[in-house]
CSV table of C-alpha atoms and ligand atoms in Angstrom, one decimal:
chain,number,residue,atom,x,y,z
A,8,MET,CA,37.9,14.7,13.9
A,9,LYS,CA,35.2,17.4,13.9
A,10,ARG,CA,31.8,16.1,14.8
A,11,ILE,CA,28.4,17.5,13.5
A,12,ASN,CA,25.4,16.7,15.6
A,13,ILE,CA,22.0,16.0,14.1
A,14,GLY,CA,18.6,16.3,15.9
A,15,ILE,CA,15.8,14.5,14.2
A,16,LEU,CA,12.2,15.5,14.7
A,17,GLY,CA,10.2,12.3,14.1
A,18,LEU,CA,11.7,8.8,13.9
A,19,GLY,CA,9.0,7.3,11.7
A,20,THR,CA,9.6,5.7,8.3
A,21,VAL,CA,11.8,8.4,6.9
A,22,GLY,CA,13.3,9.4,10.2
A,23,ALA,CA,14.4,5.9,11.1
A,24,GLY,CA,15.6,5.4,7.5
A,25,SER,CA,17.7,8.6,7.7
A,26,ALA,CA,19.3,7.5,11.1
A,27,LYS,CA,20.0,4.1,9.6
A,28,VAL,CA,21.7,5.6,6.4
A,29,LEU,CA,23.8,7.9,8.6
A,30,GLN,CA,24.8,4.9,10.7
A,31,ASP,CA,25.4,2.3,7.9
A,32,ASN,CA,27.2,4.7,5.7
A,33,GLN,CA,29.1,6.6,8.4
A,34,ALA,CA,32.6,5.8,7.0
A,35,GLU,CA,31.7,6.8,3.4
A,36,ILE,CA,30.1,10.0,4.6
A,37,GLN,CA,33.3,10.8,6.7
A,38,ARG,CA,35.4,10.3,3.6
A,39,ARG,CA,33.3,12.8,1.7
A,40,LEU,CA,32.9,15.5,4.4
A,41,GLY,CA,36.1,15.1,6.5
A,42,CYS,CA,34.0,15.1,9.7
A,43,GLU,CA,31.8,12.8,11.7
A,44,VAL,CA,28.0,13.2,11.4
A,45,VAL,CA,26.1,11.7,14.4
A,46,VAL,CA,22.4,11.6,15.4
A,47,THR,CA,22.6,12.9,18.9
A,48,ALA,CA,18.9,13.4,19.7
A,49,ALA,CA,15.5,12.6,18.3
A,50,SER,CA,11.9,13.4,19.2
A,51,VAL,CA,9.3,10.6,19.0
A,52,ARG,CA,5.7,10.1,20.0
A,53,ASP,CA,6.2,6.6,21.4
A,54,LEU,CA,9.5,5.9,23.2
A,55,ASN,CA,8.8,2.1,23.0
A,56,ALA,CA,8.0,1.7,19.4
A,57,ASP,CA,10.1,-0.7,17.3
A,58,ARG,CA,12.4,1.2,14.9
A,59,ASP,CA,14.6,0.1,12.0
A,60,CYS,CA,17.7,1.9,13.3
A,61,ASP,CA,20.1,1.7,16.2
A,62,CYS,CA,18.7,4.1,18.9
A,63,SER,CA,21.2,3.1,21.6
A,64,SER,CA,23.3,6.3,21.3
A,65,ILE,CA,20.5,8.7,20.5
A,66,ASP,CA,18.8,10.8,23.2
A,67,MET,CA,15.2,9.9,22.7
A,68,LEU,CA,12.8,12.7,23.8
A,69,THR,CA,9.0,13.1,23.5
A,70,ASP,CA,9.2,16.9,23.2
A,71,PRO,CA,10.4,18.1,19.8
A,72,PHE,CA,11.0,21.6,21.2
A,73,ALA,CA,13.6,20.0,23.6
A,74,VAL,CA,15.6,18.9,20.5
A,75,ILE,CA,15.7,22.3,18.8
A,76,GLU,CA,16.7,24.0,22.1
A,77,ARG,CA,19.8,21.8,22.6
A,78,ASP,CA,23.1,23.6,22.3
A,79,ASP,CA,24.8,20.4,21.0
A,80,VAL,CA,22.4,20.1,17.9
A,81,ASP,CA,23.9,21.7,14.8
A,82,ILE,CA,21.4,20.6,12.2
A,83,VAL,CA,17.7,19.9,12.8
A,84,VAL,CA,16.0,17.4,10.5
A,85,GLU,CA,12.2,17.9,10.5
A,86,LEU,CA,10.4,14.7,9.5
A,87,ILE,CA,7.1,15.0,11.4
A,88,GLY,CA,5.1,16.3,8.4
A,89,GLY,CA,2.1,18.7,8.3
A,90,ASP,CA,2.4,22.4,8.1
A,91,SER,CA,1.5,23.8,11.5
A,92,LEU,CA,3.6,22.3,14.3
A,93,ALA,CA,6.3,21.6,11.8
A,94,LYS,CA,6.4,25.3,10.8
A,95,GLU,CA,6.6,26.4,14.4
A,96,LEU,CA,9.5,24.0,15.1
A,97,VAL,CA,11.4,25.0,11.9
A,98,MET,CA,11.0,28.7,12.5
A,99,GLN,CA,12.1,28.4,16.1
A,100,ALA,CA,15.0,26.1,15.2
A,101,MET,CA,16.2,28.7,12.7
A,102,SER,CA,15.8,31.5,15.3
A,103,ASN,CA,18.0,29.3,17.5
A,104,GLY,CA,20.7,29.4,14.7
A,105,LYS,CA,20.1,25.8,13.7
A,106,HIS,CA,20.4,24.7,10.0
A,107,VAL,CA,17.3,22.8,8.9
A,108,VAL,CA,16.7,19.9,6.6
A,109,THR,CA,13.2,18.7,5.8
A,110,ALA,CA,11.3,16.2,3.7
A,111,ASN,CA,8.0,18.1,4.3
A,112,LYS,CA,6.5,19.2,0.9
A,113,ALA,CA,3.4,20.7,2.5
A,114,LEU,CA,5.5,22.9,4.7
A,115,VAL,CA,7.7,24.1,1.8
A,116,ALA,CA,4.8,24.5,-0.7
A,117,MET,CA,2.6,26.4,1.8
A,118,HIS,CA,5.2,28.5,3.7
A,119,GLY,CA,8.4,28.3,1.7
A,120,ASP,CA,8.7,32.0,0.9
A,121,GLU,CA,8.4,32.9,4.6
A,122,LEU,CA,10.8,30.1,5.7
A,123,PHE,CA,13.4,31.2,3.1
A,124,ALA,CA,13.3,34.8,4.4
A,125,HIS,CA,13.5,33.6,8.0
A,126,ALA,CA,16.5,31.3,7.2
A,127,GLN,CA,18.2,34.2,5.3
A,128,ALA,CA,17.6,36.5,8.3
A,129,HIS,CA,19.2,34.0,10.6
A,130,GLN,CA,22.0,33.0,8.1
A,131,VAL,CA,21.1,29.3,8.3
A,132,ALA,CA,20.7,26.7,5.6
A,133,PHE,CA,17.3,25.3,4.7
A,134,CYS,CA,17.3,22.2,2.5
A,135,PHE,CA,14.4,20.2,1.2
A,136,GLU,CA,15.6,17.7,-1.5
A,137,ALA,CA,13.6,14.9,0.1
A,138,ALA,CA,10.4,16.9,-0.3
A,139,VAL,CA,10.1,16.1,-4.0
A,140,ALA,CA,10.4,12.8,-5.8
A,141,GLY,CA,12.0,10.8,-2.9
A,142,GLY,CA,15.5,9.7,-3.8
A,143,ILE,CA,15.8,11.6,-7.1
A,144,SER,CA,18.1,14.7,-6.9
A,145,ILE,CA,15.6,16.9,-8.8
A,146,ILE,CA,16.0,19.9,-6.5
A,147,LYS,CA,19.7,19.9,-7.0
A,148,ALA,CA,19.3,19.3,-10.7
A,149,LEU,CA,17.0,22.3,-11.1
A,150,ARG,CA,18.8,24.6,-8.7
A,151,GLU,CA,22.4,23.8,-9.8
A,152,GLY,CA,22.7,21.3,-12.7
A,153,LEU,CA,20.4,23.2,-15.0
A,154,ALA,CA,21.2,26.7,-13.8
A,155,GLY,CA,22.3,27.8,-17.2
A,156,ASN,CA,18.9,27.2,-18.8
A,157,GLN,CA,15.6,29.0,-19.2
A,158,ILE,CA,13.3,26.2,-18.0
A,159,GLU,CA,10.4,25.6,-20.5
A,160,LEU,CA,8.7,22.5,-19.1
A,161,ILE,CA,8.7,20.4,-15.9
A,162,ALA,CA,6.5,17.3,-16.1
A,163,GLY,CA,6.7,14.6,-13.5
A,164,ILE,CA,5.3,11.5,-12.0
A,165,ILE,CA,5.8,12.8,-8.5
A,166,ASN,CA,3.5,10.7,-6.3
A,167,GLY,CA,4.8,7.2,-5.8
A,168,THR,CA,1.6,5.9,-4.2
A,169,GLY,CA,-0.5,7.1,-7.1
A,170,ASN,CA,1.8,5.6,-9.7
A,171,PHE,CA,1.9,2.3,-7.7
A,172,ILE,CA,-1.9,2.2,-7.7
A,173,LEU,CA,-2.2,3.0,-11.4
A,174,THR,CA,0.4,0.4,-12.3
A,175,GLU,CA,-1.2,-2.4,-10.3
A,176,MET,CA,-4.7,-1.6,-11.6
A,177,ARG,CA,-3.4,-1.6,-15.2
A,178,ASP,CA,-1.2,-4.7,-15.0
A,179,LYS,CA,-3.1,-6.8,-12.6
A,180,GLY,CA,-6.6,-5.5,-12.7
A,181,ARG,CA,-6.4,-5.0,-8.9
A,182,ASP,CA,-8.9,-3.0,-6.9
A,183,PHE,CA,-8.0,0.6,-6.1
A,184,ASP,CA,-8.6,0.3,-2.3
A,185,ASP,CA,-6.7,-2.9,-2.0
A,186,VAL,CA,-3.6,-1.4,-3.7
A,187,LEU,CA,-3.8,1.8,-1.6
A,188,LYS,CA,-3.8,-0.4,1.6
A,189,GLU,CA,-0.6,-2.1,0.3
A,190,ALA,CA,1.0,1.3,-0.4
A,191,GLN,CA,0.2,2.3,3.2
A,192,THR,CA,1.8,-0.8,4.6
A,193,LEU,CA,4.9,-0.2,2.5
A,194,GLY,CA,5.3,3.3,3.9
A,195,TYR,CA,4.6,5.1,0.6
A,196,ALA,CA,1.4,6.8,1.4
A,197,GLU,CA,0.9,10.0,3.3
A,198,ALA,CA,-0.6,10.0,6.9
A,199,ASP,CA,-3.8,11.1,5.1
A,200,PRO,CA,-3.8,9.1,1.9
A,201,THR,CA,-6.4,11.3,0.3
A,202,PHE,CA,-3.4,13.7,-0.2
A,203,ASP,CA,-2.0,11.0,-2.5
A,204,VAL,CA,-5.1,10.0,-4.5
A,205,GLU,CA,-6.6,13.5,-4.8
A,206,GLY,CA,-3.4,15.1,-6.1
A,207,ILE,CA,-2.6,17.3,-3.1
A,208,ASP,CA,0.8,15.7,-2.5
A,209,ALA,CA,1.7,16.0,-6.1
A,210,ALA,CA,0.5,19.6,-6.1
A,211,HIS,CA,2.7,20.4,-3.1
A,212,LYS,CA,5.7,19.0,-5.0
A,213,LEU,CA,4.8,20.7,-8.3
A,214,THR,CA,4.5,24.0,-6.4
A,215,ILE,CA,8.1,23.6,-5.2
A,216,LEU,CA,9.4,22.5,-8.6
A,217,ALA,CA,7.8,25.5,-10.3
A,218,ALA,CA,9.3,27.9,-7.8
A,219,LEU,CA,12.7,26.5,-8.5
A,220,GLY,CA,12.3,26.2,-12.2
A,221,PHE,CA,10.8,29.6,-12.9
A,222,GLY,CA,12.0,31.7,-9.9
A,223,ILE,CA,8.4,32.5,-8.8
A,224,PRO,CA,7.0,32.5,-5.3
A,225,MET,CA,5.2,29.4,-4.1
A,226,ALA,CA,1.8,29.3,-5.9
A,227,PHE,CA,0.0,26.3,-4.5
A,228,ASP,CA,-3.4,28.0,-4.5
A,229,LYS,CA,-3.1,28.8,-8.3
A,230,LEU,CA,-2.7,25.1,-9.3
A,231,ILE,CA,-5.3,23.1,-11.2
A,232,ILE,CA,-5.5,19.9,-9.1
A,233,GLU,CA,-7.2,16.6,-10.1
A,234,GLY,CA,-6.4,13.2,-8.5
A,235,ILE,CA,-6.8,9.6,-9.6
A,236,SER,CA,-9.7,8.5,-7.4
A,237,ASP,CA,-12.3,9.0,-10.2
A,238,LEU,CA,-10.3,7.3,-12.9
A,239,GLU,CA,-12.1,4.2,-14.3
A,240,LEU,CA,-10.3,1.0,-15.4
A,241,LYS,CA,-12.1,1.1,-18.8
A,242,ASP,CA,-10.4,4.5,-19.6
A,243,VAL,CA,-7.0,2.9,-18.7
A,244,ASP,CA,-7.8,0.1,-21.1
A,245,PHE,CA,-9.2,2.3,-23.9
A,246,ALA,CA,-6.1,4.6,-23.6
A,247,GLY,CA,-3.9,1.5,-24.0
A,248,GLU,CA,-5.8,0.4,-27.1
A,249,LEU,CA,-5.2,3.8,-28.6
A,250,GLY,CA,-1.5,3.7,-27.9
A,251,TYR,CA,-1.4,5.7,-24.6
A,252,ARG,CA,-0.8,5.1,-20.9
A,253,ILE,CA,-2.4,7.1,-18.2
A,254,LYS,CA,-0.1,8.6,-15.7
A,255,HIS,CA,-0.8,11.1,-12.9
A,256,LEU,CA,1.4,14.1,-13.8
A,257,GLY,CA,2.4,17.4,-12.4
A,258,ILE,CA,3.0,19.8,-15.2
A,259,ALA,CA,4.6,23.3,-15.1
A,260,LYS,CA,4.8,24.7,-18.6
A,261,ALA,CA,6.0,28.2,-19.7
A,262,THR,CA,4.0,29.6,-22.5
A,263,ASP,CA,3.8,33.1,-24.1
A,264,ALA,CA,0.4,33.6,-22.4
A,265,GLY,CA,1.7,32.6,-18.9
A,266,LEU,CA,2.6,29.6,-16.9
A,267,GLU,CA,0.4,26.4,-16.8
A,268,LEU,CA,0.6,24.7,-13.4
A,269,ARG,CA,-1.5,21.6,-13.3
A,270,VAL,CA,-1.8,18.2,-11.7
A,271,HIS,CA,-4.0,15.6,-13.3
A,272,PRO,CA,-4.2,12.1,-14.9
A,273,THR,CA,-2.7,12.5,-18.3
A,274,LEU,CA,-2.6,10.3,-21.4
A,275,ILE,CA,1.0,9.9,-22.7
A,276,PRO,CA,2.0,8.0,-25.9
A,277,SER,CA,3.1,4.6,-24.6
A,278,LYS,CA,6.5,4.8,-26.4
A,279,ARG,CA,7.7,7.8,-24.3
A,280,LEU,CA,10.1,6.8,-21.6
A,281,ILE,CA,8.1,8.6,-18.9
A,282,ALA,CA,5.0,6.5,-19.9
A,283,ASN,CA,7.0,3.4,-18.8
A,284,VAL,CA,7.8,4.6,-15.3
A,285,ASP,CA,5.9,2.1,-13.2
A,286,GLY,CA,5.2,1.2,-9.6
A,287,VAL,CA,6.5,3.5,-6.8
A,288,MET,CA,9.1,4.9,-9.2
A,289,ASN,CA,9.0,8.6,-10.0
A,290,ALA,CA,10.4,10.5,-13.0
A,291,VAL,CA,10.7,14.2,-13.8
A,292,LEU,CA,11.1,15.4,-17.3
A,293,VAL,CA,12.8,18.9,-17.4
A,294,LYS,CA,13.2,20.7,-20.7
A,295,GLY,CA,15.6,23.6,-20.7
A,296,ASN,CA,16.2,25.9,-23.7
A,297,ALA,CA,19.9,24.9,-23.8
A,298,VAL,CA,19.9,21.3,-22.7
A,299,GLY,CA,16.7,20.1,-24.3
A,300,ASN,CA,14.8,17.3,-22.6
A,301,THR,CA,16.3,15.6,-19.5
A,302,LEU,CA,14.7,12.8,-17.6
A,303,HIS,CA,15.3,12.2,-13.9
A,304,TYR,CA,14.2,8.8,-12.6
A,305,GLY,CA,14.2,6.9,-9.2
A,306,ALA,CA,12.2,5.7,-6.3
A,307,GLY,CA,9.8,8.4,-5.3
A,308,ALA,CA,8.9,7.1,-1.8
A,309,GLY,CA,10.0,4.7,0.9
A,310,ALA,CA,12.3,4.8,3.8
A,311,LEU,CA,15.8,4.5,2.3
A,312,PRO,CA,15.3,6.3,-1.0
A,313,THR,CA,13.9,9.3,0.9
A,314,ALA,CA,16.6,9.0,3.5
A,315,SER,CA,19.2,9.1,0.7
A,316,ALA,CA,17.9,12.6,-0.1
A,317,VAL,CA,17.8,13.7,3.5
A,318,VAL,CA,21.4,12.6,4.1
A,319,ALA,CA,22.5,14.3,0.9
A,320,ASP,CA,21.0,17.5,2.3
A,321,ILE,CA,22.8,17.0,5.6
A,322,CYS,CA,26.1,16.7,3.6
A,323,ASP,CA,25.3,19.9,1.7
A,324,VAL,CA,24.6,21.7,5.0
A,325,VAL,CA,27.9,20.5,6.5
A,326,ARG,CA,29.8,21.8,3.5
A,327,ALA,CA,27.9,25.1,3.5
A,328,MET,CA,28.6,25.7,7.2
A,329,SER,CA,32.1,26.7,6.4
A,330,LEU,CA,31.0,29.2,3.6
A,331,ASP,CA,29.8,32.7,4.0
A,332,VAL,CA,26.0,33.0,3.4
A,333,SER,CA,26.6,34.9,0.2
A,334,GLN,CA,28.6,32.0,-1.3
A,335,ARG,CA,25.9,29.4,-0.6
A,336,VAL,CA,23.5,28.2,-3.3
A,337,PRO,CA,20.3,30.3,-2.7
A,338,TYR,CA,17.3,28.5,-1.3
A,339,THR,CA,15.4,28.3,-4.6
A,340,GLY,CA,18.5,28.7,-6.8
A,341,PHE,CA,17.4,32.4,-7.6
A,342,GLN,CA,18.6,35.4,-5.6
A,343,ALA,CA,15.9,36.3,-3.2
A,344,SER,CA,15.4,39.8,-4.8
A,345,GLN,CA,14.9,38.1,-8.2
A,346,VAL,CA,12.0,35.8,-7.2
A,347,VAL,CA,9.1,37.5,-9.1
A,348,GLU,CA,5.5,36.7,-9.8
A,349,ARG,CA,4.6,35.5,-13.4
A,350,ALA,CA,1.1,35.3,-14.9
A,351,ILE,CA,-0.4,31.9,-14.2
A,352,LYS,CA,-3.1,30.7,-16.6
A,353,LEU,CA,-6.7,30.0,-15.4
A,354,PRO,CA,-8.1,26.5,-16.0
A,355,GLU,CA,-10.0,27.5,-19.2
A,356,GLN,CA,-6.9,29.0,-20.7
A,357,ILE,CA,-5.0,25.7,-20.6
A,358,GLU,CA,-4.0,24.4,-24.1
A,359,CYS,CA,-3.5,20.7,-24.7
A,360,ALA,CA,-5.1,17.7,-26.5
A,361,PHE,CA,-8.0,15.9,-24.8
A,362,TYR,CA,-9.4,12.3,-24.4
A,363,LEU,CA,-13.2,12.5,-24.3
A,364,ARG,CA,-15.4,9.4,-23.7
A,365,PHE,CA,-19.1,9.6,-24.4
A,366,GLU,CA,-21.6,6.9,-23.4
A,367,VAL,CA,-24.2,7.1,-26.1
A,368,ALA,CA,-27.3,5.3,-27.4
A,369,ASP,CA,-26.4,2.9,-30.1
A,370,VAL,CA,-28.7,4.6,-32.8
A,371,PRO,CA,-28.0,6.0,-36.2
A,372,GLY,CA,-26.8,9.6,-36.4
A,373,VAL,CA,-25.2,10.0,-33.0
A,374,MET,CA,-21.6,10.0,-34.3
A,375,SER,CA,-22.4,12.7,-36.8
A,376,LYS,CA,-24.0,14.9,-34.1
A,377,LEU,CA,-20.9,14.5,-32.0
A,378,SER,CA,-18.5,15.2,-34.9
A,379,ALA,CA,-20.5,18.2,-36.1
A,380,GLU,CA,-20.1,19.9,-32.7
A,381,PHE,CA,-16.3,19.5,-32.8
A,382,ALA,CA,-16.2,20.8,-36.3
A,383,GLN,CA,-18.3,23.9,-35.4
A,384,ARG,CA,-15.8,24.7,-32.5
A,385,GLU,CA,-12.9,24.1,-34.9
A,386,ILE,CA,-11.5,21.3,-32.8
A,387,SER,CA,-9.6,18.8,-35.0
A,388,ILE,CA,-9.9,15.1,-34.1
A,389,GLU,CA,-6.8,13.0,-33.9
A,390,ALA,CA,-8.4,9.6,-33.3
A,391,ILE,CA,-11.9,8.0,-32.8
A,392,LYS,CA,-12.8,4.7,-31.3
A,393,GLN,CA,-16.2,3.1,-30.8
A,394,THR,CA,-16.8,0.0,-28.8
A,395,GLU,CA,-19.2,-2.9,-29.6
A,396,PRO,CA,-22.3,-2.8,-27.5
A,397,GLU,CA,-22.1,-5.2,-24.5
A,398,PRO,CA,-24.7,-7.9,-24.4
A,399,GLY,CA,-27.9,-6.5,-22.9
A,400,GLN,CA,-26.6,-2.9,-23.1
A,401,GLU,CA,-28.1,-0.2,-25.3
A,402,SER,CA,-25.3,2.2,-25.1
A,403,VAL,CA,-21.7,2.2,-26.5
A,404,SER,CA,-18.6,4.1,-25.6
A,405,VAL,CA,-17.3,6.6,-28.2
A,406,ILE,CA,-13.8,8.0,-27.6
A,407,PHE,CA,-12.4,11.1,-29.3
A,408,ILE,CA,-8.8,12.2,-29.0
A,409,THR,CA,-8.5,15.8,-30.1
A,410,GLN,CA,-5.6,17.8,-31.4
A,411,ILE,CA,-4.4,20.7,-29.2
A,412,THR,CA,-7.1,23.1,-28.3
A,413,THR,CA,-8.2,25.2,-25.3
A,414,GLU,CA,-9.9,23.8,-22.3
A,415,ALA,CA,-12.6,26.5,-22.8
A,416,SER,CA,-13.4,25.2,-26.3
A,417,VAL,CA,-13.7,21.6,-25.0
A,418,ASN,CA,-15.9,22.7,-22.1
A,419,GLU,CA,-18.2,24.4,-24.6
A,420,VAL,CA,-18.5,21.3,-26.7
A,421,LEU,CA,-19.2,19.2,-23.6
A,422,SER,CA,-21.9,21.5,-22.3
A,423,THR,CA,-23.7,21.1,-25.6
A,424,LEU,CA,-23.1,17.4,-26.2
A,425,GLY,CA,-23.5,16.4,-22.6
A,426,ALA,CA,-27.1,17.6,-22.8
A,427,LEU,CA,-28.0,15.5,-25.9
A,428,PRO,CA,-30.7,12.9,-25.1
A,429,GLU,CA,-28.5,10.2,-26.7
A,430,VAL,CA,-25.7,10.8,-24.2
A,431,SER,CA,-26.4,8.7,-21.2
A,432,ALA,CA,-23.6,9.5,-18.7
A,433,PRO,CA,-21.3,12.3,-17.8
A,434,VAL,CA,-18.6,12.7,-20.4
A,435,VAL,CA,-15.1,11.6,-19.2
A,436,LYS,CA,-12.5,14.3,-20.0
A,437,LEU,CA,-8.8,13.6,-19.6
A,438,ARG,CA,-5.8,15.6,-20.9
A,439,VAL,CA,-3.2,14.3,-23.3
A,440,GLU,CA,0.4,15.3,-23.6
A,441,HIS,CA,2.7,14.1,-26.4
A,442,PHE,CA,6.1,15.6,-25.1
A,443,HIS,CA,7.6,15.8,-28.6
B,12,HSE,N1,3.2,9.8,-0.3
B,12,HSE,C1,4.3,10.2,-1.1
B,12,HSE,C2,4.3,9.5,-2.4
B,12,HSE,C3,5.6,10.0,-0.3
B,12,HSE,O1,3.6,8.4,-2.5
B,12,HSE,O2,5.0,9.9,-3.3
B,12,HSE,C4,6.8,10.6,-0.9
B,12,HSE,O3,6.7,12.0,-1.0
């Protein structure tokens, strides 16, 4: 039986998981591909570390360049992360004629266009299913399953660590730092966990999804990015009382005025399916003009779910190896010559509903001052909530949920109202999406 050899760069959580899945599911993979797939070499930082896979038949090396130079490696699996050394290794592996599979979202989001061109030039496959939403086959769904559609909206919970933190805070009132530590222990968090909590990881993933959905170049530097680290438990609770849940979403929306590409905490009506995606689970809502809404759900992080996507890519590469390059699915699903820029909205041009929390003095006339300013800017109000004053406190929280308006109009309202003497703290502004 024909044998395909894999060289893995990095045998950490996902690397060891991928080797384990290839070993445990060897027979089933052979039944699918008609050939044997074997990890023949791997590069590691520490040769003596404990690993959750059988390393006895793998050549363990400390130099990753030694793996990509080996004649007996057919497919290089890059799992070391980051976008400098990883880029050098992947470019060199492609130059050496190796097909490449990666789980590295930063690499694809920052250098994808260059890597696709390099892969094309060397006629090798370059696959990155594991880079977005762990075990969910969202890359394949966008690139192949939904290929008949014009994509109108992609909205996803695409950072498992962030969703795990938000869920534990909401359900158990747990402390942010405590939950983050647990996410690190469980292997969900990035090497630098600020990427998870400040929205960078989700922004890398949204950049990739937008490129695949809309046939545009990677546009990471045009995204609006907000994380969850400033989110207060009281807003999670107020949102719940108003019938919403707060989720950290990546949103890519096509509008007549351009694409909206944004990553931020978002209020979603609690009855929507995506609002009920909890823990480390991810979900991506994709709306196509033919299919309507589709929801793709599964584990977004962790060794085996991510390995599931890595191994699926290896299977795709093995199948593609026997095809002429022109018959393979293009890297983004669009022909390279058809990947074109589209207008991307600036932050103030974003249109959506807003949740606004004011901390105000508990004195007569404040509510009418607030309401008057909204009326003057022609912003309609969907819901208002005012809290009882806490014992010993002189201020109360007043929450407005607006109807759809522009971010520019809301910012104008906030610059006026934020300066009122009765407003005692910076106004909390969160975006709301209804996904009708
Ligand atoms: N840190 C990432 C997450 C890992 O929590 O989603 C999967 O990409």
